[in-house]
């Protein structure tokens, strides 16, 4: 953990130095005044949860670290790829629907500074593509991997654990709009069900990565990386869209898993 914190700190300060970015104002929620440097620190700060969780499973839980990933003791990359073929197009459609629906309320980019220019945009995309998959996966390892397994073992059934982990997942994003909290809780419950149904984290990692890549990519393009808003601030339209798209993805993937004989329990 200490090593991870040091890596994040050093990486953030090195990038800040390269970008000539000073620290943010004392009353700011950001670490650095440059949004790209700040994004690196925030993403790495979450991503270090992956080795921490795997270490905890191996050393404290006294079991193979890979059992956090799936019932077969590792990430099933082929299965993850099939989930991506479903999840990425579906997430693109969902975000497109949401943008079209809310365009008259607040057009995309209205609250940002506008296109930052190609050098900054491409640097932002490089950071997003390199780090967001690890950040999104880390949240899944914590909330739908380790936490569900630990609580599930204590109560001898996974479903109370899914409920507890889903609530904590929603709360971890902060307090914003009621619609945002309900969206996070609703999504987390479906994703928790999908983890149990497919015996691993692959399907939910895909959807989380797809969501965050598209969201951060749009933010980078419209100069909104410095925004402190999270999914907890999502409008009611996003909640309504999630009512449809979350079960659509989860039920589709669960059906594919059943047809392909994806393992649901440890061999």
Coordinates of C-alpha atoms in Angstrom, one line a residue:
X1 CA 0.0 0.0 0.0
X2 CA 2.8 2.4 1.0
X3 CA 4.6 1.6 -2.3
X4 CA 1.4 2.2 -4.2
X5 CA 1.0 5.6 -2.6
X6 CA 4.6 6.5 -3.4
X7 CA 4.1 5.5 -7.0
X8 CA 1.0 7.6 -7.4
X9 CA 2.6 10.6 -5.7
X10 CA 5.8 10.5 -7.7
X11 CA 4.0 9.9 -10.9
X12 CA 1.7 12.8 -10.3
X13 CA 4.4 15.2 -9.4
X14 CA 6.6 14.1 -12.4
X15 CA 3.7 14.7 -14.8
X16 CA 2.9 18.0 -13.1
X17 CA 6.5 19.1 -13.5
X18 CA 6.4 18.1 -17.2
X19 CA 3.2 20.1 -17.7
X20 CA 4.4 22.9 -15.6
X21 CA 1.4 22.5 -13.4
X22 CA 1.4 23.9 -9.9
X23 CA -0.8 22.7 -7.0
X24 CA -4.5 23.6 -7.1
X25 CA -5.9 26.3 -4.8
X26 CA -6.4 25.3 -1.2
X27 CA -10.2 25.5 -1.5
X28 CA -10.2 23.3 -4.6
X29 CA -11.2 19.6 -4.8
X30 CA -8.3 19.0 -7.2
X31 CA -4.6 18.2 -6.6
X32 CA -3.1 20.2 -9.4
X33 CA -4.2 23.2 -11.4
X34 CA -3.6 21.2 -14.7
X35 CA -6.6 18.8 -15.2
X36 CA -4.5 16.2 -17.0
X37 CA -2.0 15.9 -14.2
X38 CA -4.8 15.9 -11.7
X39 CA -6.6 13.1 -13.7
X40 CA -3.4 10.9 -13.6
X41 CA -3.2 11.2 -9.8
X42 CA -6.9 10.5 -9.3
X43 CA -7.0 7.4 -11.7
X44 CA -3.8 6.0 -10.2
X45 CA -5.0 6.5 -6.7
X46 CA -8.0 4.2 -7.5
X47 CA -6.1 1.8 -9.7
X48 CA -3.7 0.8 -6.9
X49 CA -6.6 -1.0 -5.2
X50 CA -6.1 -3.9 -7.6
X51 CA -2.8 -5.1 -6.2
X52 CA -4.0 -4.2 -2.7
X53 CA -7.1 -6.5 -3.1
X54 CA -5.1 -9.3 -4.7
X55 CA -2.5 -9.1 -1.9
X56 CA -5.2 -9.1 0.7
X57 CA -6.8 -12.2 -0.8
X58 CA -3.5 -14.0 -1.0
X59 CA -1.9 -13.0 2.4
X60 CA -4.9 -12.3 4.6
X61 CA -7.5 -14.5 3.0
X62 CA -5.0 -17.3 2.4
X63 CA -6.4 -18.2 -1.0
X64 CA -5.2 -17.7 -4.6
X65 CA -5.3 -14.0 -5.6
X66 CA -7.0 -15.0 -8.9
X67 CA -10.1 -16.2 -7.1
X68 CA -11.1 -12.6 -6.7
X69 CA -11.3 -12.4 -10.5
X70 CA -13.4 -15.4 -11.2
X71 CA -14.4 -18.9 -10.1
X72 CA -11.6 -20.4 -12.3
X73 CA -8.9 -18.3 -10.5
X74 CA -8.1 -15.8 -13.3
X75 CA -9.5 -13.3 -15.7
X76 CA -11.0 -15.2 -18.6
X77 CA -9.8 -12.9 -21.4
X78 CA -11.7 -14.6 -24.2
X79 CA -14.9 -14.2 -22.2
X80 CA -14.0 -10.6 -21.5
X81 CA -13.6 -9.9 -25.2
X82 CA -17.0 -11.3 -26.0
X83 CA -18.5 -9.1 -23.3
X84 CA -16.8 -6.1 -24.8
X85 CA -18.3 -6.9 -28.2
X86 CA -21.7 -6.4 -26.5
X87 CA -20.9 -3.8 -23.9
X88 CA -19.0 -1.1 -25.9
X89 CA -21.6 -0.7 -28.7
X90 CA -24.4 -0.7 -26.1
X91 CA -22.8 1.9 -23.9
X92 CA -22.1 4.1 -27.0
X93 CA -25.8 3.9 -27.8
X94 CA -26.8 4.7 -24.3
X95 CA -24.6 7.7 -24.0
X96 CA -25.8 8.9 -27.4
X97 CA -29.4 8.6 -26.4
X98 CA -28.7 10.5 -23.2
X99 CA -26.8 13.3 -25.1
X100 CA -29.7 13.7 -27.5
X101 CA -32.3 13.6 -24.7
X102 CA -30.6 16.3 -22.6
X103 CA -29.2 18.5 -25.4
X104 CA -31.7 21.3 -24.9
X105 CA -31.3 21.3 -21.2
X106 CA -27.5 21.6 -21.3
X107 CA -25.6 20.9 -24.5
X108 CA -22.5 18.8 -24.2
X109 CA -19.6 21.1 -23.4
X110 CA -21.6 24.1 -22.3
X111 CA -20.1 23.9 -18.8
X112 CA -16.6 23.3 -20.0
X113 CA -13.9 25.5 -21.6
X114 CA -14.3 24.1 -25.1
X115 CA -12.0 22.0 -27.2
X116 CA -8.5 22.3 -25.5
X117 CA -6.5 22.0 -28.7
X118 CA -5.0 18.8 -30.3
X119 CA -1.9 18.5 -28.1
X120 CA -3.8 18.6 -24.8
X121 CA -6.6 16.5 -26.2
X122 CA -4.3 13.8 -27.5
X123 CA -2.4 13.8 -24.2
X124 CA -5.7 13.5 -22.3
X125 CA -6.8 10.6 -24.5
X126 CA -3.5 8.8 -24.0
X127 CA -3.9 9.1 -20.2
X128 CA -7.5 8.0 -20.3
X129 CA -6.8 5.0 -22.5
X130 CA -3.8 3.9 -20.4
X131 CA -5.3 4.4 -16.9
X132 CA -9.1 4.3 -17.0
X133 CA -9.3 0.5 -17.6
X134 CA -7.3 0.0 -14.4
X135 CA -9.3 2.5 -12.5
X136 CA -12.6 1.0 -13.5
X137 CA -11.4 -2.5 -12.9
X138 CA -10.1 -1.6 -9.5
X139 CA -13.6 -0.4 -8.4
X140 CA -15.0 -3.8 -9.6
X141 CA -12.3 -5.7 -7.7
X142 CA -13.2 -3.8 -4.5
X143 CA -17.0 -3.7 -4.6
X144 CA -18.1 -6.7 -6.6
X145 CA -15.0 -8.9 -6.1
X146 CA -13.4 -8.7 -2.6
X147 CA -16.3 -7.1 -0.7
X148 CA -19.0 -9.4 -2.0
X149 CA -16.8 -12.5 -1.4
X150 CA -15.9 -11.5 2.2
X151 CA -19.4 -10.6 3.2
X152 CA -20.8 -13.5 1.3
X153 CA -18.6 -16.0 3.2
X154 CA -19.7 -14.4 6.5
X155 CA -23.5 -14.7 5.8
X156 CA -23.1 -17.9 3.6
X157 CA -25.0 -16.3 0.7
X158 CA -23.9 -13.7 -1.9
X159 CA -27.2 -11.7 -2.1
X160 CA -26.9 -9.7 1.1
X161 CA -23.3 -9.1 0.2
X162 CA -24.4 -7.8 -3.2
X163 CA -26.9 -5.4 -1.6
X164 CA -24.3 -4.1 0.9
X165 CA -21.6 -3.7 -1.7
X166 CA -24.0 -1.9 -4.1
X167 CA -25.0 0.6 -1.4
X168 CA -21.4 1.3 -0.6
X169 CA -20.5 1.6 -4.3
X170 CA -23.2 4.3 -4.7
X171 CA -22.1 6.1 -1.5
X172 CA -18.5 6.0 -2.6
X173 CA -19.3 8.3 -5.5
X174 CA -20.3 11.1 -3.1
X175 CA -23.6 12.9 -2.6
X176 CA -25.1 14.7 -5.6
X177 CA -28.5 14.3 -7.0
X178 CA -31.0 11.7 -5.8
X179 CA -31.3 10.5 -9.5
X180 CA -27.5 10.0 -9.5
X181 CA -27.5 8.0 -6.3
X182 CA -30.4 5.8 -7.5
X183 CA -28.7 5.3 -10.8
X184 CA -25.6 4.0 -9.1
X185 CA -27.4 1.8 -6.7
X186 CA -29.6 0.3 -9.5
X187 CA -26.6 -0.3 -11.8
X188 CA -24.6 -1.9 -8.9
X189 CA -27.4 -4.3 -8.1
X190 CA -27.7 -5.5 -11.7
X191 CA -23.9 -5.7 -12.0
X192 CA -23.7 -7.7 -8.7
X193 CA -26.3 -10.1 -10.0
X194 CA -24.3 -10.5 -13.3
X195 CA -21.1 -11.3 -11.4
X196 CA -22.8 -14.1 -9.6
X197 CA -24.6 -15.3 -12.7
X198 CA -21.3 -15.4 -14.8
X199 CA -18.9 -16.4 -12.0
X200 CA -16.5 -13.6 -12.5
X201 CA -15.8 -9.9 -12.9
X202 CA -15.2 -9.8 -16.6
X203 CA -18.6 -8.7 -17.8
X204 CA -18.9 -5.8 -15.3
X205 CA -15.3 -4.7 -15.8
X206 CA -16.2 -4.3 -19.5
X207 CA -19.3 -2.2 -18.9
X208 CA -17.5 0.0 -16.3
X209 CA -14.5 0.6 -18.6
X210 CA -16.8 1.3 -21.5
X211 CA -18.8 3.9 -19.5
X212 CA -15.7 5.6 -18.1
X213 CA -13.7 5.7 -21.4
X214 CA -16.6 7.3 -23.2
X215 CA -17.4 9.7 -20.3
X216 CA -13.8 10.8 -19.8
X217 CA -13.2 11.0 -23.6
X218 CA -16.2 13.4 -24.0
X219 CA -15.0 15.4 -21.0
X220 CA -11.5 15.7 -22.5
X221 CA -12.9 16.8 -25.9
X222 CA -15.1 19.6 -24.4
X223 CA -12.6 20.8 -21.8
X224 CA -14.5 19.4 -18.8
X225 CA -11.8 17.3 -17.2
X226 CA -11.5 19.8 -14.3
X227 CA -15.2 19.2 -13.4
X228 CA -15.7 17.7 -10.0
X229 CA -19.1 16.2 -11.0
X230 CA -19.4 12.4 -10.8
X231 CA -22.1 9.8 -11.7
X232 CA -23.7 10.9 -8.4
X233 CA -24.7 14.1 -10.1
X234 CA -26.4 12.4 -13.1
X235 CA -29.8 13.8 -14.1
X236 CA -33.0 12.0 -14.0
X237 CA -32.8 11.2 -17.7
X238 CA -29.7 9.2 -17.1
X239 CA -31.5 7.2 -14.5
X240 CA -34.4 6.5 -16.8
X241 CA -32.0 5.3 -19.5
X242 CA -30.2 3.1 -17.0
X243 CA -33.5 1.4 -16.2
X244 CA -33.5 0.1 -19.7
X245 CA -29.8 -0.4 -20.6
X246 CA -28.6 -2.0 -17.4
X247 CA -30.9 -5.0 -17.6
X248 CA -30.6 -5.2 -21.4
X249 CA -26.8 -5.7 -21.1
X250 CA -26.9 -7.9 -18.0
X251 CA -29.6 -10.2 -19.4
X252 CA -28.0 -10.4 -22.8
X253 CA -24.6 -11.3 -21.4
X254 CA -26.1 -13.8 -18.9
X255 CA -27.9 -15.5 -21.8
X256 CA -24.6 -15.7 -23.8
X257 CA -22.8 -17.1 -20.8
X258 CA -25.4 -19.8 -20.4
X259 CA -25.2 -20.8 -24.1
X260 CA -21.4 -20.8 -24.0
X261 CA -21.2 -22.8 -20.8
X262 CA -19.3 -20.1 -18.8
X263 CA -18.4 -21.4 -15.4
X264 CA -20.5 -20.1 -12.6
X265 CA -19.0 -22.0 -9.7
X266 CA -15.5 -23.1 -8.7
X267 CA -14.4 -26.3 -10.4

